[in-house]
Tab-separated table of N, CA and C in Angstrom:
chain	number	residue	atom	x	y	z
A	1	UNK	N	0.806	-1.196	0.000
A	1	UNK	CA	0.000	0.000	0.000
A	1	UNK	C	0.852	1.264	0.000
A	2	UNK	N	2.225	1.148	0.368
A	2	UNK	CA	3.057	2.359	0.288
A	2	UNK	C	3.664	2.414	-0.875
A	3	UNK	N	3.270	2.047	-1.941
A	3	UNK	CA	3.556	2.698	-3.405
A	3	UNK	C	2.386	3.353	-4.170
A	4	UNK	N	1.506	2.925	-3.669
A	4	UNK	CA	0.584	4.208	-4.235
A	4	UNK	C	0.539	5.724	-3.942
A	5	UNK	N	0.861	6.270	-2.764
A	5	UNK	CA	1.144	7.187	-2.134
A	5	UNK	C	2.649	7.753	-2.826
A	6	UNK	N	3.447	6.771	-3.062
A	6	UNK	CA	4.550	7.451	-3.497
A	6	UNK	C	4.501	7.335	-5.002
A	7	UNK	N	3.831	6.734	-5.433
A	7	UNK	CA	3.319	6.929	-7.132
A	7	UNK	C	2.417	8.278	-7.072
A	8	UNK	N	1.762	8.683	-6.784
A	8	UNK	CA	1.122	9.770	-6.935
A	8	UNK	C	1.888	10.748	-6.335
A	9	UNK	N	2.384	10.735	-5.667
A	9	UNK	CA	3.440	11.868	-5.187
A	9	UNK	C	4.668	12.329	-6.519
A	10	UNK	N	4.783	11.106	-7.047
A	10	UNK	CA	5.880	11.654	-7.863
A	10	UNK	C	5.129	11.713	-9.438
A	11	UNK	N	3.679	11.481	-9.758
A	11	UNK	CA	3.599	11.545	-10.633
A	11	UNK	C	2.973	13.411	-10.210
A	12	UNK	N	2.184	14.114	-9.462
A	12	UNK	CA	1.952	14.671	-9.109
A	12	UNK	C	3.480	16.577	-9.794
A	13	UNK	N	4.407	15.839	-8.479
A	13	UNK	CA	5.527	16.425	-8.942
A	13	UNK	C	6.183	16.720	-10.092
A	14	UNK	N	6.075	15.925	-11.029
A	14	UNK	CA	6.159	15.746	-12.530
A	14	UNK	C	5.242	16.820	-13.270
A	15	UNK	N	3.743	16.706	-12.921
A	15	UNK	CA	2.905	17.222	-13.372
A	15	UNK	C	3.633	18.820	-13.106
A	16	UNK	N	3.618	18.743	-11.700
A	16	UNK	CA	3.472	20.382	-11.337
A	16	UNK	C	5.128	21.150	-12.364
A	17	UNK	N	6.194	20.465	-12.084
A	17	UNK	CA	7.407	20.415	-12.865
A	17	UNK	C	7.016	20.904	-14.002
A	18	UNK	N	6.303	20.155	-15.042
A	18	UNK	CA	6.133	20.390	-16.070
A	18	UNK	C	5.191	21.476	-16.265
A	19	UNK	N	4.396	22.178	-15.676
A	19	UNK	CA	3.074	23.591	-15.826
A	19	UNK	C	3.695	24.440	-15.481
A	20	UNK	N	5.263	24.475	-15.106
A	20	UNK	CA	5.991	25.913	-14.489
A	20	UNK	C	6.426	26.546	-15.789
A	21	UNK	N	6.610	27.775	-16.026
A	21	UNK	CA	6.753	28.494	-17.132
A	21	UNK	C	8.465	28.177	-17.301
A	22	UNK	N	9.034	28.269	-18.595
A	22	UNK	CA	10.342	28.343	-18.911
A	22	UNK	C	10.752	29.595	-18.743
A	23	UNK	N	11.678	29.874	-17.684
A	23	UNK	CA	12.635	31.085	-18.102
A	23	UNK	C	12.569	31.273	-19.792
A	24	UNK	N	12.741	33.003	-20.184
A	24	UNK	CA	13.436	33.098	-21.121
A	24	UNK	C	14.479	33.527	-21.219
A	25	UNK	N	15.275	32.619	-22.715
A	25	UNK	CA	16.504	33.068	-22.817
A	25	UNK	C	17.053	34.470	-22.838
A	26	UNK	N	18.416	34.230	-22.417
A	26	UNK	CA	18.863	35.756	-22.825
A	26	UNK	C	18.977	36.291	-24.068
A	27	UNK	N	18.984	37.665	-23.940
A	27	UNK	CA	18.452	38.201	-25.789
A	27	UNK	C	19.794	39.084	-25.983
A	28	UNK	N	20.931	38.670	-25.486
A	28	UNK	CA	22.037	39.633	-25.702
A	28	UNK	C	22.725	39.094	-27.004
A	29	UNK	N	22.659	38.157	-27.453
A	29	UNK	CA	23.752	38.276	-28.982
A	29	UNK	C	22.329	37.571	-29.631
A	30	UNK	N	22.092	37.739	-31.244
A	30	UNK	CA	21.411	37.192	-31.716
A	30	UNK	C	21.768	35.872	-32.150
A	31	UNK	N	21.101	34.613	-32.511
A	31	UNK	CA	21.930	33.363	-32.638
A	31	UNK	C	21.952	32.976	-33.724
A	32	UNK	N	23.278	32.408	-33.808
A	32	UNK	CA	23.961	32.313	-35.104
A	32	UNK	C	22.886	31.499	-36.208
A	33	UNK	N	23.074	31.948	-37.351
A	33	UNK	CA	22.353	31.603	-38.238
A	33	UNK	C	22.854	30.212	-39.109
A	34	UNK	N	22.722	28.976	-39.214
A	34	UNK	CA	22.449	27.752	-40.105
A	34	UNK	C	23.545	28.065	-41.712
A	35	UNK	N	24.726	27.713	-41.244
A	35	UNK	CA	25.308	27.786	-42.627
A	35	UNK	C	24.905	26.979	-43.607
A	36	UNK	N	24.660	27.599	-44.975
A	36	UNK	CA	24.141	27.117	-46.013
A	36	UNK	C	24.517	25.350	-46.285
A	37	UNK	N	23.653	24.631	-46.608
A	37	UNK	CA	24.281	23.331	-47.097
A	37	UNK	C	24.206	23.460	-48.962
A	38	UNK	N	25.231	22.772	-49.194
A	38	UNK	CA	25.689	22.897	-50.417
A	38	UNK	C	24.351	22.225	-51.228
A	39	UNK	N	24.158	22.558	-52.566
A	39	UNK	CA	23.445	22.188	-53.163
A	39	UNK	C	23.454	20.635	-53.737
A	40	UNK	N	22.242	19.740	-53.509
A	40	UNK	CA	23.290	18.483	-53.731
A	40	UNK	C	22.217	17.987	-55.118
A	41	UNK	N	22.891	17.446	-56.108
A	41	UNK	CA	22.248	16.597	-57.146
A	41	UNK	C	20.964	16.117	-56.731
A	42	UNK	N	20.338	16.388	-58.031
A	42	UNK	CA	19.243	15.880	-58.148
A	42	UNK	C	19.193	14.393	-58.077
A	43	UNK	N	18.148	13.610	-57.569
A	43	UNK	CA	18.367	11.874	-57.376
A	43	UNK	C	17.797	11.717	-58.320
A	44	UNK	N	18.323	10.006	-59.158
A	44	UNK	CA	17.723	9.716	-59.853
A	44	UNK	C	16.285	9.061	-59.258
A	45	UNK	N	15.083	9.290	-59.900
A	45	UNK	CA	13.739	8.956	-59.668
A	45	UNK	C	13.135	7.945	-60.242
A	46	UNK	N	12.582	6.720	-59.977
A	46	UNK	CA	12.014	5.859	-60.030
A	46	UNK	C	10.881	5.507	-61.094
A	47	UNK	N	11.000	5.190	-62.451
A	47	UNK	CA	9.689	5.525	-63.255
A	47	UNK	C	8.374	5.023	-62.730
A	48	UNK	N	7.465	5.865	-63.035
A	48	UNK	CA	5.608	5.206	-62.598
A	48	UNK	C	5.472	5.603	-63.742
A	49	UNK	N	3.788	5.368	-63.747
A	49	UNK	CA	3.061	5.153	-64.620
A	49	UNK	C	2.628	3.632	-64.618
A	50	UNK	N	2.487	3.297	-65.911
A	50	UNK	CA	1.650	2.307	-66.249
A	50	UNK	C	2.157	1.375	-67.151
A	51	UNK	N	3.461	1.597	-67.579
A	51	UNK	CA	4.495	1.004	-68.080
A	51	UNK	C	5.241	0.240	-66.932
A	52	UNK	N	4.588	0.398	-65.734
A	52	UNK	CA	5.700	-0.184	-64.865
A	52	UNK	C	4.281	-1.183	-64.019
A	53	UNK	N	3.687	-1.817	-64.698
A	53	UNK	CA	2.457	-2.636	-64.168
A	53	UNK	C	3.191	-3.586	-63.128
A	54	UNK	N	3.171	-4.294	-61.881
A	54	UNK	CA	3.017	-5.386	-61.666
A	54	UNK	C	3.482	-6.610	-61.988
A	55	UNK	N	4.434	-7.477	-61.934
A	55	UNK	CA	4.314	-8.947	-62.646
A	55	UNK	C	4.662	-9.832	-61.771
A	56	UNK	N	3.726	-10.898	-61.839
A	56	UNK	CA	3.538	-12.002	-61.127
A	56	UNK	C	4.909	-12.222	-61.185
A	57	UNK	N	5.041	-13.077	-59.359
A	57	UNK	CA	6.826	-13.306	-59.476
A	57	UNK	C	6.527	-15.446	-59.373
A	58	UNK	N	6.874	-15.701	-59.262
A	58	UNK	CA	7.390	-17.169	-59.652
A	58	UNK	C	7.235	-17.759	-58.335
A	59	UNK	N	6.365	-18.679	-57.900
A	59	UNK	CA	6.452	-19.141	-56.418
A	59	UNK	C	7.667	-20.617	-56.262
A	60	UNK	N	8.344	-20.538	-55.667
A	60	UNK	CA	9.564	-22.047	-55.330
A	60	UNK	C	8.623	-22.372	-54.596
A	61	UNK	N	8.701	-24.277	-55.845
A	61	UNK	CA	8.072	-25.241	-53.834
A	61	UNK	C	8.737	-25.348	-53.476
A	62	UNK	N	9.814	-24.966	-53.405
A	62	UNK	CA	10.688	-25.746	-52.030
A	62	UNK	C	10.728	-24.878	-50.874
A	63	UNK	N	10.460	-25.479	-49.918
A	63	UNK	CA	10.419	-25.097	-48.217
A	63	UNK	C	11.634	-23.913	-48.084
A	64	UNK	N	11.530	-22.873	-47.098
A	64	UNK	CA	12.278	-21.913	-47.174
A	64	UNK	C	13.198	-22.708	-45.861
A	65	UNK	N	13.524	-24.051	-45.762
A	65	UNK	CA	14.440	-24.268	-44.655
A	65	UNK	C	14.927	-25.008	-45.818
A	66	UNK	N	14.778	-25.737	-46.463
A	66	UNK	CA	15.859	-26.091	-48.258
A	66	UNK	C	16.623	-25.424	-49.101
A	67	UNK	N	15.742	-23.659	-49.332
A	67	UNK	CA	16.008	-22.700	-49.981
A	67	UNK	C	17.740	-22.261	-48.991
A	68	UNK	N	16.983	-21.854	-47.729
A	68	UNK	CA	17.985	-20.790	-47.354
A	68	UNK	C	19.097	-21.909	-46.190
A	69	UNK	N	18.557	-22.867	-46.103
A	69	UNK	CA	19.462	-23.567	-45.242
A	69	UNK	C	19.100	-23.592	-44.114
A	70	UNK	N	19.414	-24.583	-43.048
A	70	UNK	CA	18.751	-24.781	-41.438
A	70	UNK	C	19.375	-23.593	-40.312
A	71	UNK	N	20.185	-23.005	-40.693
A	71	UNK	CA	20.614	-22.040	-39.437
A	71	UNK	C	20.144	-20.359	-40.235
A	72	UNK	N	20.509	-20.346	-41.518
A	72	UNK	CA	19.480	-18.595	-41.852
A	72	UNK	C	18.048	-19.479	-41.589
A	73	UNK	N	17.084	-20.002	-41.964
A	73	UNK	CA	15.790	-20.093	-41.867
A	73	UNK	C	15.518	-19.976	-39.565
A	74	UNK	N	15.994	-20.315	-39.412
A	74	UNK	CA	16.195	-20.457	-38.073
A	74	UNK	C	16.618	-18.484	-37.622
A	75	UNK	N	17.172	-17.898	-38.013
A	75	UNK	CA	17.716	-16.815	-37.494
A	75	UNK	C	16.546	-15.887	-38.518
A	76	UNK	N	15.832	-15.752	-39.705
A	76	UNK	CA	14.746	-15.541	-40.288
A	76	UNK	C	13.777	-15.493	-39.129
A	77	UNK	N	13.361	-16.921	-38.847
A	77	UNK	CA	12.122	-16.856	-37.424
A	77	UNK	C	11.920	-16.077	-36.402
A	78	UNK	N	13.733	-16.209	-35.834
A	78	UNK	CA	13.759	-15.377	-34.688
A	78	UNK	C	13.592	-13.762	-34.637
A	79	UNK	N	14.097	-13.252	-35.964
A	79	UNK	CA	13.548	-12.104	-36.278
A	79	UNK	C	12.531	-11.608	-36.479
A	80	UNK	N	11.490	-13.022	-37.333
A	80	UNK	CA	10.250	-12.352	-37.342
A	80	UNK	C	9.194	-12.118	-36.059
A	81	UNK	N	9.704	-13.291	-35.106
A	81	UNK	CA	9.003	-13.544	-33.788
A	81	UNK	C	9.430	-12.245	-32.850
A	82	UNK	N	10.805	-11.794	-33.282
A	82	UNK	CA	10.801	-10.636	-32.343
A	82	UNK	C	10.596	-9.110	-32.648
């Protein structure tokens, strides 16, 4: 029963912490301004449209513990499980 009392005490404190106004900064030098970043190349861009439809990809029967082998299919899982 003596953590509820001290859970609300410190969530309390938090609260009040956080509704206090921020000092403001000092206004004696103005702050430095963001040197320019260089202009960088345009990226190459990806075609769309409708020339770029979709195509069915090819299903393997074979089991993805045949494909990729017993220790990647194994380290695959664990990634997806986590």
């Amino acid at each position: 029963m003596t953590r509820s009392p001290l859970l609300a005490c410190l969530i309390l404190g938090g609260l009040l912490a956080a509704c206090q106004p921020r000092p403001e900064p000092a206004a004696s030098a103005p702050a430095p301004t963001p040197a320019p970043s260089p202009a960088r190349e345009p990226e190459a861009r990806l075609p769309e449209g409708p020339d770029m439809a979709p195509q069915p990809v090819p299903i393997d029967d074979r089991p993805c513990l045949e494909t990729l082998g017993e220790a990647a299919s194994a380290r695959l899982v664990q990634r997806c499980i986590a």
